[in-house]
PDB file of C-alpha atoms in Angstrom:
ATOM      1  CA  MET G   9      20.992  -5.466-109.348  1.00 53.00           C
ATOM      2  CA  GLU G  10      23.324  -5.043-106.409  1.00 60.00           C
ATOM      3  CA  TYR G  11      22.262  -5.785-102.843  1.00 58.00           C
ATOM      4  CA  ASP G  12      23.170  -3.179-100.245  1.00 61.00           C
ATOM      5  CA  VAL G  13      24.118  -4.869 -96.961  1.00 60.00           C
ATOM      6  CA  GLN G  14      24.025  -1.484 -95.254  1.00 67.00           C
ATOM      7  CA  ALA G  15      20.285  -1.376 -95.930  1.00 76.00           C
ATOM      8  CA  LEU G  16      19.674  -4.110 -93.356  1.00 83.00           C
ATOM      9  CA  SER G  17      17.848  -2.885 -90.286  1.00 88.00           C
ATOM     10  CA  ALA G  18      19.521  -3.090 -86.893  1.00 90.00           C
ATOM     11  CA  GLU G  19      16.868  -5.637 -85.906  1.00 91.00           C
ATOM     12  CA  GLU G  20      17.684  -7.855 -88.916  1.00 89.00           C
ATOM     13  CA  LYS G  21      21.420  -7.637 -88.163  1.00 89.00           C
ATOM     14  CA  ARG G  22      20.743  -8.668 -84.526  1.00 92.00           C
ATOM     15  CA  HIS G  23      18.542 -11.548 -85.715  1.00 92.00           C
ATOM     16  CA  ARG G  24      21.240 -12.829 -88.074  1.00 91.00           C
ATOM     17  CA  LYS G  25      23.936 -12.538 -85.415  1.00 92.00           C
ATOM     18  CA  CYS G  26      21.713 -14.437 -82.989  1.00 94.00           C
ATOM     19  CA  LEU G  27      21.157 -17.270 -85.514  1.00 95.00           C
ATOM     20  CA  SER G  28      24.902 -17.546 -86.093  1.00 95.00           C
ATOM     21  CA  ASN G  29      25.792 -17.438 -82.388  1.00 95.00           C
ATOM     22  CA  GLU G  30      23.129 -20.001 -81.472  1.00 96.00           C
ATOM     23  CA  ALA G  31      24.373 -22.340 -84.213  1.00 96.00           C
ATOM     24  CA  ARG G  32      27.972 -21.966 -83.044  1.00 96.00           C
ATOM     25  CA  ASN G  33      27.005 -22.696 -79.418  1.00 96.00           C
ATOM     26  CA  MET G  34      24.943 -25.735 -80.427  1.00 97.00           C
ATOM     27  CA  VAL G  35      27.890 -27.135 -82.436  1.00 97.00           C
ATOM     28  CA  LYS G  36      30.236 -26.529 -79.482  1.00 97.00           C
ATOM     29  CA  GLN G  37      27.895 -28.541 -77.258  1.00 97.00           C
ATOM     30  CA  SER G  38      27.529 -31.334 -79.838  1.00 97.00           C
ATOM     31  CA  LEU G  39      31.146 -32.048 -80.840  1.00 97.00           C
ATOM     32  CA  ALA G  40      34.467 -32.472 -79.043  1.00 96.00           C
ATOM     33  CA  ILE G  41      36.010 -29.178 -80.149  1.00 97.00           C
ATOM     34  CA  GLU G  42      39.822 -29.212 -80.025  1.00 97.00           C
ATOM     35  CA  GLU G  43      40.482 -25.582 -80.957  1.00 97.00           C
ATOM     36  CA  GLU G  44      38.428 -22.441 -81.286  1.00 96.00           C
ATOM     37  CA  ASP G  45      39.030 -18.916 -82.506  1.00 94.00           C
ATOM     38  CA  ASP G  46      37.026 -16.062 -84.008  1.00 90.00           C
ATOM     39  CA  ALA G  47      37.096 -17.792 -87.403  1.00 84.00           C
ATOM     40  CA  GLY G  48      35.610 -21.068 -86.251  1.00 94.00           C
ATOM     41  CA  LEU G  49      35.716 -24.380 -84.450  1.00 98.00           C
ATOM     42  CA  MET G  50      38.301 -27.061 -85.266  1.00 98.00           C
ATOM     43  CA  MET G  51      38.730 -30.760 -84.532  1.00 98.00           C
ATOM     44  CA  MET G  52      39.480 -34.134 -86.089  1.00 98.00           C
ATOM     45  CA  PHE G  53      36.379 -35.935 -87.363  1.00 97.00           C
ATOM     46  CA  GLU G  54      36.278 -39.324 -89.128  1.00 96.00           C
ATOM     47  CA  ASP G  55      39.875 -39.101 -90.461  1.00 96.00           C
ATOM     48  CA  PHE G  56      39.365 -35.517 -91.649  1.00 98.00           C
ATOM     49  CA  TYR G  57      40.423 -32.215 -90.134  1.00 98.00           C
ATOM     50  CA  LEU G  58      37.109 -30.404 -89.629  1.00 98.00           C
ATOM     51  CA  GLN G  59      36.689 -26.653 -89.396  1.00 98.00           C
ATOM     52  CA  ILE G  60      33.280 -25.068 -89.011  1.00 98.00           C
ATOM     53  CA  SER G  61      33.121 -21.325 -89.571  1.00 97.00           C
ATOM     54  CA  PHE G  62      30.252 -18.912 -89.084  1.00 96.00           C
ATOM     55  CA  SER G  63      29.365 -15.611 -90.719  1.00 91.00           C
ATOM     56  CA  GLU G  64      27.049 -13.409 -88.689  1.00 87.00           C
ATOM     57  CA  LEU G  65      26.091 -10.949 -91.396  1.00 83.00           C
ATOM     58  CA  HIS G  66      24.748 -13.404 -93.962  1.00 86.00           C
ATOM     59  CA  PRO G  67      24.293 -15.707 -91.720  1.00 91.00           C
ATOM     60  CA  LEU G  68      26.212 -18.757 -92.930  1.00 94.00           C
ATOM     61  CA  MET G  69      27.833 -21.886 -91.579  1.00 97.00           C
ATOM     62  CA  VAL G  70      30.727 -23.258 -93.629  1.00 98.00           C
ATOM     63  CA  ILE G  71      31.956 -26.821 -93.171  1.00 98.00           C
ATOM     64  CA  TYR G  72      35.528 -27.579 -94.292  1.00 98.00           C
ATOM     65  CA  LEU G  73      36.787 -31.167 -94.369  1.00 98.00           C
ATOM     66  CA  VAL G  74      40.500 -31.583 -95.140  1.00 98.00           C
ATOM     67  CA  ARG G  75      42.653 -34.690 -95.430  1.00 98.00           C
ATOM     68  CA  GLY G  76      46.283 -35.090 -96.407  1.00 95.00           C
ATOM     69  CA  LEU G  77      47.301 -37.096 -99.441  1.00 93.00           C
ATOM     70  CA  ASP G  78      50.210 -39.479 -99.142  1.00 87.00           C
ATOM     71  CA  ARG G  79      51.598 -38.621-102.563  1.00 88.00           C
ATOM     72  CA  LYS G  80      52.290 -35.713-104.879  1.00 89.00           C
ATOM     73  CA  ILE G  81      49.221 -34.169-106.513  1.00 90.00           C
ATOM     74  CA  SER G  82      49.108 -34.634-110.280  1.00 90.00           C
ATOM     75  CA  ILE G  83      47.363 -32.906-113.167  1.00 90.00           C
ATOM     76  CA  GLN G  84      45.065 -35.950-113.304  1.00 91.00           C
ATOM     77  CA  ASP G  85      43.996 -35.167-109.735  1.00 92.00           C
ATOM     78  CA  LYS G  86      43.043 -31.642-110.792  1.00 92.00           C
ATOM     79  CA  ASP G  87      41.052 -33.051-113.706  1.00 93.00           C
ATOM     80  CA  LYS G  88      39.318 -35.437-111.293  1.00 94.00           C
ATOM     81  CA  VAL G  89      38.451 -32.495-109.003  1.00 96.00           C
ATOM     82  CA  ASN G  90      36.905 -30.670-111.951  1.00 95.00           C
ATOM     83  CA  ARG G  91      34.736 -33.710-112.721  1.00 94.00           C
ATOM     84  CA  LEU G  92      33.752 -34.046-109.048  1.00 96.00           C
ATOM     85  CA  ASN G  93      32.690 -30.398-108.960  1.00 96.00           C
ATOM     86  CA  LEU G  94      30.575 -30.792-112.093  1.00 94.00           C
ATOM     87  CA  ALA G  95      28.589 -33.522-110.299  1.00 92.00           C
ATOM     88  CA  SER G  96      28.477 -31.972-106.817  1.00 90.00           C
ATOM     89  CA  VAL G  97      25.539 -29.807-105.774  1.00 88.00           C
ATOM     90  CA  LEU G  98      26.335 -29.658-102.042  1.00 89.00           C
ATOM     91  CA  GLY G  99      29.759 -28.041-102.108  1.00 96.00           C
ATOM     92  CA  GLY G 100      33.164 -27.842-103.708  1.00 97.00           C
ATOM     93  CA  HIS G 101      36.162 -30.164-103.934  1.00 97.00           C
ATOM     94  CA  THR G 102      39.773 -29.053-104.308  1.00 97.00           C
ATOM     95  CA  VAL G 103      43.355 -30.216-103.932  1.00 96.00           C
ATOM     96  CA  ASP G 104      46.135 -28.025-102.570  1.00 94.00           C
ATOM     97  CA  THR G 105      49.465 -28.764-104.222  1.00 91.00           C
ATOM     98  CA  ASP G 106      51.418 -26.709-101.661  1.00 89.00           C
ATOM     99  CA  LEU G 107      49.991 -28.524 -98.640  1.00 91.00           C
ATOM    100  CA  GLY G 108      49.471 -31.873-100.369  1.00 93.00           C
ATOM    101  CA  CYS G 109      45.879 -32.259 -99.270  1.00 96.00           C
ATOM    102  CA  TYR G 110      42.325 -32.752-100.453  1.00 97.00           C
ATOM    103  CA  ALA G 111      39.574 -30.425 -99.176  1.00 98.00           C
ATOM    104  CA  TYR G 112      35.807 -30.246 -99.391  1.00 98.00           C
ATOM    105  CA  ARG G 113      33.731 -27.207 -98.451  1.00 98.00           C
ATOM    106  CA  SER G 114      29.981 -26.812 -98.090  1.00 98.00           C
ATOM    107  CA  THR G 115      28.159 -23.611 -97.186  1.00 97.00           C
ATOM    108  CA  HIS G 116      24.809 -23.570 -95.395  1.00 96.00           C
ATOM    109  CA  TRP G 117      22.470 -20.598 -95.048  1.00 95.00           C
ATOM    110  CA  LEU G 118      21.155 -20.227 -91.500  1.00 94.00           C
ATOM    111  CA  ASP G 119      17.700 -18.834 -92.156  1.00 90.00           C
ATOM    112  CA  ALA G 120      16.182 -20.510 -89.086  1.00 92.00           C
ATOM    113  CA  PRO G 121      17.536 -21.769 -85.762  1.00 94.00           C
ATOM    114  CA  LEU G 122      19.794 -24.778 -86.349  1.00 95.00           C
ATOM    115  CA  THR G 123      18.777 -27.917 -84.486  1.00 96.00           C
ATOM    116  CA  ARG G 124      21.243 -30.600 -83.453  1.00 97.00           C
ATOM    117  CA  GLU G 125      19.521 -33.098 -85.764  1.00 97.00           C
ATOM    118  CA  ARG G 126      19.701 -30.758 -88.766  1.00 97.00           C
ATOM    119  CA  PHE G 127      23.343 -29.936 -88.042  1.00 98.00           C
ATOM    120  CA  PHE G 128      24.318 -33.613 -87.978  1.00 98.00           C
ATOM    121  CA  GLU G 129      22.400 -34.192 -91.204  1.00 97.00           C
ATOM    122  CA  MET G 130      24.411 -31.388 -92.847  1.00 97.00           C
ATOM    123  CA  LEU G 131      27.681 -32.603 -91.348  1.00 98.00           C
ATOM    124  CA  HIS G 132      27.188 -36.231 -92.381  1.00 98.00           C
ATOM    125  CA  ARG G 133      26.100 -35.316 -95.914  1.00 97.00           C
ATOM    126  CA  SER G 134      29.222 -33.171 -96.210  1.00 98.00           C
ATOM    127  CA  LEU G 135      31.359 -35.954 -94.755  1.00 98.00           C
ATOM    128  CA  SER G 136      29.876 -38.457 -97.192  1.00 97.00           C
ATOM    129  CA  GLU G 137      30.662 -36.183-100.134  1.00 97.00           C
ATOM    130  CA  ALA G 138      34.188 -35.539 -98.812  1.00 97.00           C
ATOM    131  CA  GLN G 139      34.802 -39.274 -98.412  1.00 97.00           C
ATOM    132  CA  ARG G 140      33.592 -39.842-101.976  1.00 95.00           C
ATOM    133  CA  GLY G 141      35.853 -37.085-103.301  1.00 96.00           C
ATOM    134  CA  TYR G 142      38.873 -38.207-101.300  1.00 96.00           C
ATOM    135  CA  SER G 143      38.411 -41.799-102.474  1.00 95.00           C
ATOM    136  CA  ALA G 144      38.165 -40.645-106.081  1.00 93.00           C
ATOM    137  CA  ILE G 145      41.406 -38.634-105.764  1.00 93.00           C
ATOM    138  CA  GLN G 146      43.198 -41.498-104.034  1.00 88.00           C
ATOM    139  CA  ALA G 147      41.967 -43.941-106.693  1.00 84.00           C
ATOM    140  CA  SER G 148      43.390 -41.754-109.475  1.00 62.00           C
ATOM    141  CA  SER G 149      46.898 -42.503-108.161  1.00 54.00           C
ATOM    142  CA  SER G 150      46.527 -46.108-109.252  1.00 50.00           C
ATOM    143  CA  LEU G 151      45.748 -45.180-112.876  1.00 44.00           C
TER     144      LEU G 151
END
């Protein structure tokens, strides 16, 4: 069964946009944002490049944590990422061979107003998972 986004009422679309905008504004007030554009908010956070993006229609908040690797990415790293993703329920791990970096992404449905406390819980759980993934990729270089 396919879901028709066009079937959403104007009121529901306004509600979703409001949830997304309120979440974005709360994050802007809670973190030292370095850059901002229509796609999201960007800054450095705990040795990771952090980008937080928002989707008004769904509404979603997506947390990206990216960190460069100081070596060439190997096939063993890709195997390690696959194993990490099999065990991860919060988000997804990846390595980018072109950029030479590790990345973690988690997506959060905004079905209610986002509080500062809840946001930091989401952010720190994502950070913890990203740190675990990054450490696992870095450790595979010593194999």
